[in-house]
Coordinates of C-alpha atoms in Angstrom, one line a residue:
Chain N
X1 CA 191.2 92.4 24.0
X2 CA 189.1 93.3 21.0
X3 CA 187.7 96.7 21.8
X4 CA 185.4 96.8 18.7
X5 CA 184.0 93.4 19.6
X6 CA 183.2 94.6 23.2
X7 CA 181.6 97.7 21.8
X8 CA 179.3 95.6 19.7
X9 CA 178.5 93.1 22.4
X10 CA 177.8 95.6 25.2
X11 CA 174.4 96.7 24.0
X12 CA 173.4 93.1 23.2
X13 CA 174.2 92.0 26.7
X14 CA 172.4 95.0 28.3
X15 CA 169.5 94.1 26.1
X16 CA 169.4 90.5 27.3
X17 CA 169.5 91.6 30.9
X18 CA 166.7 94.2 30.4
X19 CA 164.5 91.5 28.7
X20 CA 165.1 89.2 31.6
X21 CA 163.7 91.9 33.9
X22 CA 166.7 94.0 35.1
X23 CA 166.0 97.7 35.0
X24 CA 168.1 99.6 32.6
X25 CA 170.5 101.3 35.1
X26 CA 171.2 98.1 37.0
X27 CA 171.7 96.2 33.7
X28 CA 174.3 98.7 32.5
X29 CA 176.1 98.6 35.9
X30 CA 176.2 94.8 35.8
X31 CA 177.6 94.8 32.2
X32 CA 180.3 97.3 33.1
X33 CA 181.3 95.1 36.0
X34 CA 181.4 92.1 33.6
X35 CA 183.6 94.0 31.2
X36 CA 186.1 94.8 34.0
X37 CA 186.1 91.1 34.8
X38 CA 186.7 90.3 31.2
X39 CA 189.6 92.6 31.1
X40 CA 191.1 90.7 34.1
X41 CA 190.7 87.1 32.9
X42 CA 190.4 87.0 29.1
X43 CA 194.1 87.6 28.5
X44 CA 195.0 84.3 30.1
X45 CA 191.8 82.4 29.5
X46 CA 189.9 83.7 26.4
X47 CA 186.3 82.3 26.3
X48 CA 185.0 80.3 23.3
X49 CA 181.8 82.3 23.2
X50 CA 182.4 85.9 24.3
X51 CA 178.8 86.9 24.3
X52 CA 177.6 83.9 26.3
X53 CA 180.5 84.5 28.8
X54 CA 179.5 88.2 29.2
X55 CA 175.8 87.4 29.6
X56 CA 176.5 84.8 32.3
X57 CA 178.9 87.0 34.2
X58 CA 176.7 90.2 33.9
X59 CA 173.6 88.2 35.0
X60 CA 175.5 87.0 38.1
X61 CA 176.7 90.5 38.8
X62 CA 173.1 91.8 38.5
X63 CA 171.8 89.1 40.8
X64 CA 174.5 89.9 43.4
X65 CA 173.6 93.5 43.2
X66 CA 169.9 92.8 43.3
X67 CA 170.3 90.6 46.4
X68 CA 172.2 93.4 48.2
X69 CA 169.6 95.9 47.2
X70 CA 166.9 97.3 49.4
X71 CA 164.3 96.4 46.8
X72 CA 165.5 92.8 47.1
X73 CA 162.2 91.1 47.5
X74 CA 160.6 92.7 44.4
X75 CA 163.6 91.8 42.3
X76 CA 163.9 88.3 43.6
X77 CA 160.3 87.7 42.6
X78 CA 161.1 89.0 39.2
X79 CA 164.2 86.9 38.9
X80 CA 162.4 83.7 39.8
X81 CA 160.0 84.0 36.9
X82 CA 162.9 84.6 34.5
X83 CA 165.0 82.1 32.5
X84 CA 168.2 80.7 33.9
X85 CA 171.5 82.4 33.1
X86 CA 173.2 81.2 30.0
X87 CA 174.0 82.3 26.5
X88 CA 171.5 84.8 25.0
X89 CA 168.9 83.5 22.6
X90 CA 169.0 84.3 18.9
X91 CA 166.4 87.0 19.2
X92 CA 167.8 90.5 19.1
X93 CA 167.5 92.5 22.2
X94 CA 169.4 95.6 21.1
X95 CA 166.4 96.7 19.0
X96 CA 164.5 97.2 22.3
X97 CA 167.5 99.1 23.6
X98 CA 167.2 101.6 20.7
X99 CA 163.6 102.3 21.7
X100 CA 164.4 102.6 25.4
X101 CA 167.2 105.1 24.7
X102 CA 165.0 107.2 22.5
X103 CA 162.0 107.1 24.8
X104 CA 159.7 110.1 24.4
X105 CA 160.0 110.9 28.1
X106 CA 163.6 112.0 27.5
X107 CA 164.7 115.3 26.1
X108 CA 166.4 115.0 22.7
X109 CA 169.9 115.8 24.2
X110 CA 169.4 113.1 26.9
X111 CA 168.2 110.6 24.3
X112 CA 171.3 111.3 22.2
X113 CA 173.6 110.9 25.2
X114 CA 172.0 107.7 26.4
X115 CA 171.9 106.1 22.9
X116 CA 175.7 106.8 22.4
X117 CA 176.4 105.3 25.8
X118 CA 174.2 102.3 25.8
X119 CA 173.7 101.4 22.2
X120 CA 176.9 102.8 20.9
X121 CA 179.1 101.7 23.8
X122 CA 181.0 104.9 23.9
X123 CA 182.5 106.1 27.2
X124 CA 181.1 109.0 29.0
X125 CA 184.4 110.8 28.4
X126 CA 184.2 110.3 24.6
X127 CA 180.6 111.6 24.5
X128 CA 181.5 114.6 26.7
X129 CA 184.4 115.4 24.3
X130 CA 182.2 115.1 21.3
X131 CA 179.7 117.6 22.7
X132 CA 182.4 119.8 24.3
X133 CA 181.0 119.7 27.8
X134 CA 182.8 118.6 31.0
X135 CA 182.7 114.9 31.7
X136 CA 180.9 115.5 35.0
X137 CA 178.1 117.3 33.1
X138 CA 177.7 114.5 30.6
X139 CA 177.7 111.9 33.5
X140 CA 174.9 113.8 35.1
X141 CA 172.9 114.0 31.8
X142 CA 173.3 110.2 31.3
X143 CA 172.4 109.2 34.9
X144 CA 169.3 111.5 34.8
X145 CA 168.3 109.8 31.5
X146 CA 168.8 106.4 33.0
X147 CA 166.6 107.3 36.0
X148 CA 164.0 108.6 33.7
X149 CA 163.7 105.4 31.8
X150 CA 164.4 103.0 34.7
X151 CA 160.7 102.4 35.4
X152 CA 159.8 102.0 31.7
X153 CA 158.8 98.5 30.9
X154 CA 158.8 97.4 27.3
X155 CA 155.7 95.4 26.3
X156 CA 155.1 97.1 23.0
X157 CA 157.3 98.3 20.2
X158 CA 158.6 101.8 20.6
X159 CA 158.3 104.6 18.1
X160 CA 160.7 104.2 15.2
X161 CA 160.3 107.9 14.3
X162 CA 161.8 108.9 17.7
X163 CA 164.7 106.6 17.3
X164 CA 165.4 108.0 13.8
X165 CA 165.2 111.5 15.1
X166 CA 167.9 110.7 17.7
X167 CA 170.2 109.1 15.1
X168 CA 169.7 112.1 12.8
X169 CA 170.7 114.4 15.6
X170 CA 173.9 112.4 16.2
X171 CA 174.8 112.4 12.5
X172 CA 174.3 116.1 12.2
X173 CA 176.6 116.9 15.1
X174 CA 179.6 116.2 12.9
X175 CA 182.7 115.4 14.9
X176 CA 185.1 116.7 17.4
X177 CA 187.3 115.0 20.0
X178 CA 188.3 111.4 19.1
X179 CA 184.8 110.3 18.0
X180 CA 183.4 111.0 14.6
X181 CA 179.7 111.3 15.4
X182 CA 178.7 111.1 11.8
X183 CA 180.5 107.8 11.4
X184 CA 179.0 106.6 14.7
X185 CA 175.5 107.5 13.6
X186 CA 176.0 105.5 10.4
X187 CA 177.3 102.5 12.3
X188 CA 174.2 102.6 14.7
X189 CA 171.8 103.1 11.8
X190 CA 173.3 100.3 9.8
X191 CA 172.8 98.0 12.8
X192 CA 169.2 99.2 13.2
X193 CA 168.5 98.7 9.5
X194 CA 169.7 95.1 9.8
X195 CA 167.2 94.5 12.5
X196 CA 164.1 96.1 11.0
X197 CA 162.3 96.3 7.7
X198 CA 161.1 99.8 8.3
X199 CA 161.4 101.9 5.0
X200 CA 162.3 105.1 6.9
X201 CA 165.2 103.4 8.6
X202 CA 166.5 102.6 5.1
X203 CA 165.7 106.2 4.1
X204 CA 167.8 107.6 6.9
X205 CA 170.7 105.3 6.3
X206 CA 170.7 106.2 2.6
X207 CA 170.6 109.9 3.5
X208 CA 173.5 109.5 5.8
X209 CA 175.6 107.5 3.4
X210 CA 174.9 110.0 0.5
X211 CA 176.0 113.0 2.6
X212 CA 178.9 111.2 4.2
X213 CA 180.1 110.3 0.7
X214 CA 180.5 114.0 -0.2
X215 CA 182.1 115.0 3.1
X216 CA 185.8 115.0 1.8
X217 CA 184.8 117.7 -0.8
X218 CA 182.8 119.9 1.5
X219 CA 185.7 121.8 3.0
X220 CA 189.0 123.0 1.5
X221 CA 192.4 122.3 3.0
X222 CA 192.2 125.5 5.0
X223 CA 188.8 124.4 6.6
X224 CA 187.0 126.7 4.2
X225 CA 183.4 125.8 3.2
X226 CA 183.1 124.7 -0.4
X227 CA 179.6 125.1 -1.9
X228 CA 178.1 122.1 -3.6
X229 CA 178.4 123.7 -7.1
X230 CA 182.1 124.2 -6.6
X231 CA 183.0 120.9 -5.0
X232 CA 185.6 118.6 -6.6
X233 CA 183.3 115.7 -7.4
X234 CA 186.2 113.3 -7.9
X235 CA 186.6 113.5 -4.1
X236 CA 183.1 112.0 -3.6
X237 CA 183.1 108.4 -2.4
X238 CA 181.4 106.5 -5.2
X239 CA 181.1 103.3 -3.2
X240 CA 179.1 105.0 -0.5
X241 CA 177.0 106.8 -3.1
X242 CA 176.2 103.5 -4.9
X243 CA 175.3 101.9 -1.6
X244 CA 173.1 104.8 -0.6
X245 CA 171.3 104.8 -3.9
X246 CA 170.7 101.1 -3.8
X247 CA 169.3 101.2 -0.3
X248 CA 167.1 104.2 -1.2
X249 CA 165.8 102.5 -4.4
X250 CA 164.8 99.4 -2.4
X251 CA 163.0 101.6 0.2
X252 CA 161.2 103.6 -2.4
X253 CA 160.0 100.5 -4.2
X254 CA 157.9 99.7 -1.1
X255 CA 155.8 102.8 -1.8
X256 CA 155.6 104.1 1.7
X257 CA 157.2 107.5 1.3
X258 CA 158.5 109.4 4.3
X259 CA 160.6 112.5 4.9
X260 CA 164.0 110.7 5.2
X261 CA 163.4 108.9 1.9
X262 CA 162.5 112.2 0.2
X263 CA 165.6 113.9 1.6
X264 CA 167.7 111.0 0.5
X265 CA 166.2 111.2 -3.0
X266 CA 167.3 114.8 -3.2
X267 CA 170.8 114.0 -2.0
X268 CA 170.9 111.1 -4.6
X269 CA 170.0 113.5 -7.4
X270 CA 172.9 115.8 -6.4
X271 CA 175.3 112.8 -6.1
X272 CA 174.2 111.6 -9.5
X273 CA 175.3 114.7 -11.4
X274 CA 178.8 114.5 -12.8
X275 CA 178.9 118.3 -12.9
X276 CA 176.9 121.0 -11.1
X277 CA 175.4 122.0 -14.5
X278 CA 174.0 118.5 -15.0
X279 CA 172.0 118.6 -11.8
X280 CA 168.4 117.6 -12.5
X281 CA 166.8 120.6 -10.7
X282 CA 163.3 119.9 -12.1
X283 CA 163.2 116.5 -10.3
X284 CA 164.8 118.0 -7.2
X285 CA 161.9 120.6 -7.0
X286 CA 159.4 117.7 -7.3
X287 CA 161.1 115.9 -4.4
X288 CA 161.0 119.2 -2.4
X289 CA 157.3 119.4 -3.1
X290 CA 156.9 115.9 -1.6
X291 CA 159.0 116.9 1.4
X292 CA 157.0 120.0 2.0
X293 CA 153.8 117.9 1.7
X294 CA 155.1 115.4 4.2
X295 CA 156.5 117.7 6.8
X296 CA 155.3 121.3 6.2
X297 CA 158.8 122.2 7.4
X298 CA 159.6 125.9 6.7
X299 CA 163.3 125.0 6.1
X300 CA 162.2 122.5 3.4
X301 CA 160.1 125.4 1.8
X302 CA 163.2 127.6 1.9
X303 CA 165.3 124.9 0.2
X304 CA 162.6 124.3 -2.3
X305 CA 162.6 128.1 -3.2
X306 CA 166.4 127.8 -3.9
X307 CA 165.8 124.7 -6.1
X308 CA 163.0 126.6 -8.0
X309 CA 165.5 129.4 -8.6
X310 CA 167.8 126.8 -10.3
X311 CA 165.1 125.1 -12.2
X312 CA 163.1 128.2 -13.4
X313 CA 165.4 131.1 -12.9
X314 CA 166.3 133.5 -10.1
X315 CA 163.1 135.5 -10.4
X316 CA 160.9 132.4 -9.8
X317 CA 163.1 131.5 -6.8
X318 CA 162.7 135.0 -5.3
X319 CA 158.9 134.8 -5.9
X320 CA 158.8 131.5 -4.0
X321 CA 160.9 133.1 -1.2
X322 CA 158.5 136.0 -0.9
X323 CA 155.9 133.7 0.6
X324 CA 158.2 132.7 3.5
X325 CA 159.0 134.2 6.9
X326 CA 162.2 136.3 6.6
X327 CA 163.3 135.3 10.1
X328 CA 163.9 131.7 8.9
X329 CA 167.6 130.5 9.2
X330 CA 169.5 131.1 6.0
X331 CA 166.7 133.2 4.5
X332 CA 169.0 136.2 3.9
X333 CA 171.7 133.9 2.4
X334 CA 169.3 132.3 0.0
X335 CA 167.9 135.7 -1.0
X336 CA 171.4 137.1 -1.5
X337 CA 172.3 134.2 -3.8
X338 CA 169.2 134.6 -6.0
X339 CA 169.7 138.4 -6.2
X340 CA 173.3 137.8 -7.4
X341 CA 172.2 135.4 -10.0
X342 CA 169.6 138.0 -11.1
X343 CA 172.3 140.5 -11.5
X344 CA 171.5 142.8 -8.6
X345 CA 175.0 142.8 -7.0
X346 CA 174.4 145.7 -4.6
X347 CA 171.4 144.0 -3.0
X348 CA 173.2 140.7 -2.9
X349 CA 176.3 142.1 -1.2
X350 CA 174.1 143.8 1.5
X351 CA 172.2 140.6 2.1
X352 CA 175.3 138.4 2.3
X353 CA 176.7 140.7 5.0
X354 CA 173.4 140.5 6.8
X355 CA 173.4 136.7 6.5
X356 CA 176.9 136.6 7.9
X357 CA 175.9 138.4 11.1
X358 CA 173.4 135.7 11.9
X359 CA 175.4 132.7 10.7
X360 CA 175.3 129.9 13.2
X361 CA 178.8 128.5 12.7
X362 CA 182.3 129.8 11.7
X363 CA 182.7 128.2 8.3
X364 CA 179.3 129.7 7.2
X365 CA 180.2 133.1 8.7
X366 CA 183.5 133.2 6.9
X367 CA 181.9 132.0 3.6
X368 CA 179.1 134.6 3.7
X369 CA 181.5 137.4 4.6
X370 CA 183.8 136.4 1.7
X371 CA 180.7 136.4 -0.7
X372 CA 179.9 139.9 0.5
X373 CA 183.5 141.1 0.2
X374 CA 183.8 139.6 -3.3
X375 CA 180.7 141.4 -4.6
X376 CA 181.7 144.7 -2.9
X377 CA 185.1 144.5 -4.6
X378 CA 183.3 143.9 -8.0
X379 CA 181.0 146.9 -7.3
X380 CA 184.1 149.1 -6.6
X381 CA 185.4 148.0 -10.0
X382 CA 188.1 145.7 -8.5
X383 CA 189.1 142.4 -10.1
X384 CA 188.6 140.1 -7.2
X385 CA 186.6 137.0 -8.1
Chain C
X1 CA 171.5 121.5 22.9
X2 CA 173.2 124.8 22.3
X3 CA 175.8 126.6 24.3
X4 CA 175.4 130.2 25.5
X5 CA 177.8 132.6 27.2
X6 CA 176.3 134.6 30.1
X7 CA 178.5 137.6 30.5
X8 CA 178.7 139.7 33.7
X9 CA 180.0 143.2 33.3
X10 CA 181.8 145.4 35.8
X11 CA 181.2 148.3 33.5
X12 CA 179.5 148.7 30.1
X13 CA 176.1 147.1 30.9
X14 CA 173.1 149.3 31.8
X15 CA 172.8 150.1 35.5
X16 CA 171.1 147.4 37.5
X17 CA 167.9 148.3 39.5
X18 CA 169.5 147.7 42.9
X19 CA 172.7 149.7 42.0
X20 CA 174.8 149.9 45.1
X21 CA 178.6 149.3 44.7
X22 CA 179.7 146.0 46.3
X23 CA 182.1 147.7 48.7
X24 CA 179.0 149.4 50.3
X25 CA 177.4 146.0 51.1
X26 CA 177.7 144.3 54.4
X27 CA 180.0 141.2 54.5
X28 CA 176.9 139.0 55.1
X29 CA 175.3 140.5 51.9
X30 CA 178.5 139.7 49.9
X31 CA 178.5 136.1 51.3
X32 CA 174.8 135.6 50.4
X33 CA 175.5 136.9 46.8
X34 CA 178.5 134.6 46.4
X35 CA 176.6 131.6 47.8
X36 CA 173.6 132.3 45.5
X37 CA 175.9 132.0 42.4
X38 CA 177.7 128.9 43.7
X39 CA 174.3 127.2 44.4
X40 CA 173.1 128.2 40.9
X41 CA 176.2 126.6 39.3
X42 CA 175.8 123.5 41.3
X43 CA 172.2 123.1 40.3
X44 CA 173.2 123.4 36.6
X45 CA 175.8 120.7 37.1
X46 CA 173.0 118.4 38.3
X47 CA 170.7 119.2 35.4
X48 CA 173.6 118.6 33.0
X49 CA 173.5 122.1 31.7
X50 CA 176.8 123.4 33.2
X51 CA 179.9 123.9 31.0
X52 CA 182.2 126.5 32.6
X53 CA 182.4 129.5 34.8
X54 CA 185.2 132.0 35.6
X55 CA 185.5 135.2 37.5
X56 CA 187.8 137.9 36.1
X57 CA 189.9 140.5 37.9
X58 CA 188.5 144.1 37.6
X59 CA 191.9 145.2 36.2
X60 CA 192.1 144.8 32.5
X61 CA 194.3 146.4 29.8
X62 CA 193.8 147.0 26.1
X63 CA 196.9 146.2 24.1
X64 CA 197.8 146.6 20.5
X65 CA 200.7 146.1 18.1
X66 CA 202.9 149.2 18.2
X67 CA 204.7 148.8 14.9
X68 CA 208.0 147.3 13.7
X69 CA 210.6 147.1 16.5
X70 CA 208.4 149.1 19.0
X71 CA 206.9 147.8 22.2
X72 CA 203.2 147.0 22.4
X73 CA 200.9 149.9 23.0
X74 CA 198.7 149.8 26.1
X75 CA 195.7 152.0 26.6
X76 CA 195.7 154.8 29.2
X77 CA 193.4 157.7 28.7
X78 CA 190.3 155.6 27.8
X79 CA 190.3 153.4 30.8
X80 CA 187.2 154.9 32.3
X81 CA 185.0 154.4 29.2
X82 CA 185.8 150.8 28.3
X83 CA 183.5 147.8 28.9
X84 CA 184.9 145.6 31.6
X85 CA 183.9 141.9 31.9
X86 CA 183.5 140.6 35.4
X87 CA 183.2 137.0 34.6
X88 CA 181.3 134.4 32.6
X89 CA 179.3 131.3 32.8
X90 CA 178.9 128.9 29.8
X91 CA 175.7 126.8 29.8
X92 CA 174.5 124.1 27.4
X93 CA 170.7 124.1 27.1
X94 CA 167.8 122.8 25.0
X95 CA 166.4 126.2 23.9
X96 CA 167.1 129.9 23.7
X97 CA 164.2 130.5 26.1
X98 CA 165.9 128.3 28.7
X99 CA 169.1 130.4 28.3
X100 CA 167.1 133.5 29.0
X101 CA 165.4 131.9 32.0
X102 CA 168.7 130.9 33.5
X103 CA 170.3 134.3 32.9
X104 CA 167.3 136.0 34.6
X105 CA 167.7 133.7 37.5
X106 CA 171.4 134.5 37.8
X107 CA 170.6 138.2 37.6
X108 CA 168.4 137.8 40.7
X109 CA 171.4 137.2 42.9
X110 CA 170.9 139.1 46.2
X111 CA 172.7 142.4 46.7
X112 CA 172.5 145.3 49.1
X113 CA 169.6 144.9 51.6
X114 CA 169.3 141.2 50.5
X115 CA 167.2 142.3 47.5
X116 CA 167.9 141.0 44.0
X117 CA 170.4 143.3 42.1
X118 CA 168.6 142.9 38.8
X119 CA 172.0 143.0 37.1
X120 CA 172.0 143.1 33.3
X121 CA 173.6 140.0 31.9
X122 CA 174.6 139.6 28.3
X123 CA 173.5 136.3 26.6
X124 CA 175.5 135.3 23.5
X125 CA 175.1 132.1 21.5
X126 CA 178.2 130.1 20.6
X127 CA 178.9 129.4 17.0
X128 CA 178.3 125.7 16.6
X129 CA 179.9 123.1 14.4
X130 CA 178.3 123.1 10.9
X131 CA 175.6 120.4 10.4
X132 CA 176.5 117.5 8.2
X133 CA 173.2 117.7 6.3
X134 CA 172.9 121.1 4.7
X135 CA 170.9 121.3 1.5

């Protein structure tokens, strides 16, 4: 049994059932039952058309369940008006599923879980492992999400921005357990991009590919964080970079700029530099200006200040930081970095230590502590570098 | 979602408002207290916010390396001054405000006289995996 094939077909089949009038939870249950059936009979009798087989069996399972259900009458009326069972049409039903799973009535965490389950075809156990919560907890999250969207009927296109936000969250979770969520997010975004012409879908896909391309260089063999300027650029995946850049250029050519395209443009400029010194910081500042204009996001402003520090010198960067709220995440770390470049090692060491205390993750905490320790050793006249 | 540790202390936290040692409560008051916490955990399972909970024995020992070829050193004279953790609950919630809200609710568990003990709970964020997109 081809597991990858089933994972691809599952959301399609759910989508067909939903379009024919099944509610989401019932559609998913029916498809699960059809998959169990497939497991039983395919080994001896493989179907010619796997998708058509699954649609037919899942639709029968749904009808059986609907007949047994207390809301039988309503559903039977629904069923009568719907097309006969058979292979799915050529229209793509999974697009609808993306919108349903990212419905605005769901919290971001529920939307993420439901998307991974229904669109991604991951098991509840895999999702629970990836998010380091008990399987029972994740099962509850998913079934609550299903209940929330069970009464949603799709007559109009959903909000692409919400779908993109969900996929971005999945990508940024990194990976743990046996599922690489970054790779999973890329897979889902690729499929979404194949179904829609939306320029921000392309922007997000480009952004993911460009960051994924640099992942092998981001951590050392001991799990230590390697800053961008010190990364071994020969480890970057040039194929992914080329693909990301091509997708981004096609999106930008349509002249409908959005935040993901702007972020991808910044990532592309970093990926384009053969050495850290060759980075085109002036252009990067210009893209940050666009990003700030598009989002007003304070984190974008902070990153912009760091880029200004590289383009126009540390004093200019510190001046840009002075306009921002010091309670922003990574404010202390950015200030420490610019003070060090400006030659004020004592201030930089103190700020690195302060930044370490509020670091949100272990690699960052270790990295910032090491920076503080390195400067303190220099200040004591040691030789550590 | 972000995970938080809610820490209960036997000693080391500020004194609660309803500060009567548990061995002075009635058995019914103890049962009500325990049930409150079990119900709380069950409700969080249903909302998909529950991760883990454990109670710890009041007996704890500090241990350290004693030097080459020597047995480990255990603490003795300082036993009365050390912080003692009574147990923990790990939750996974949308916001920091939600974590505070749940901690406050847990702190309202009934104690002597059936009144909330107003126990101080420590709320500590977990360090998370680093985000993939950083710059």
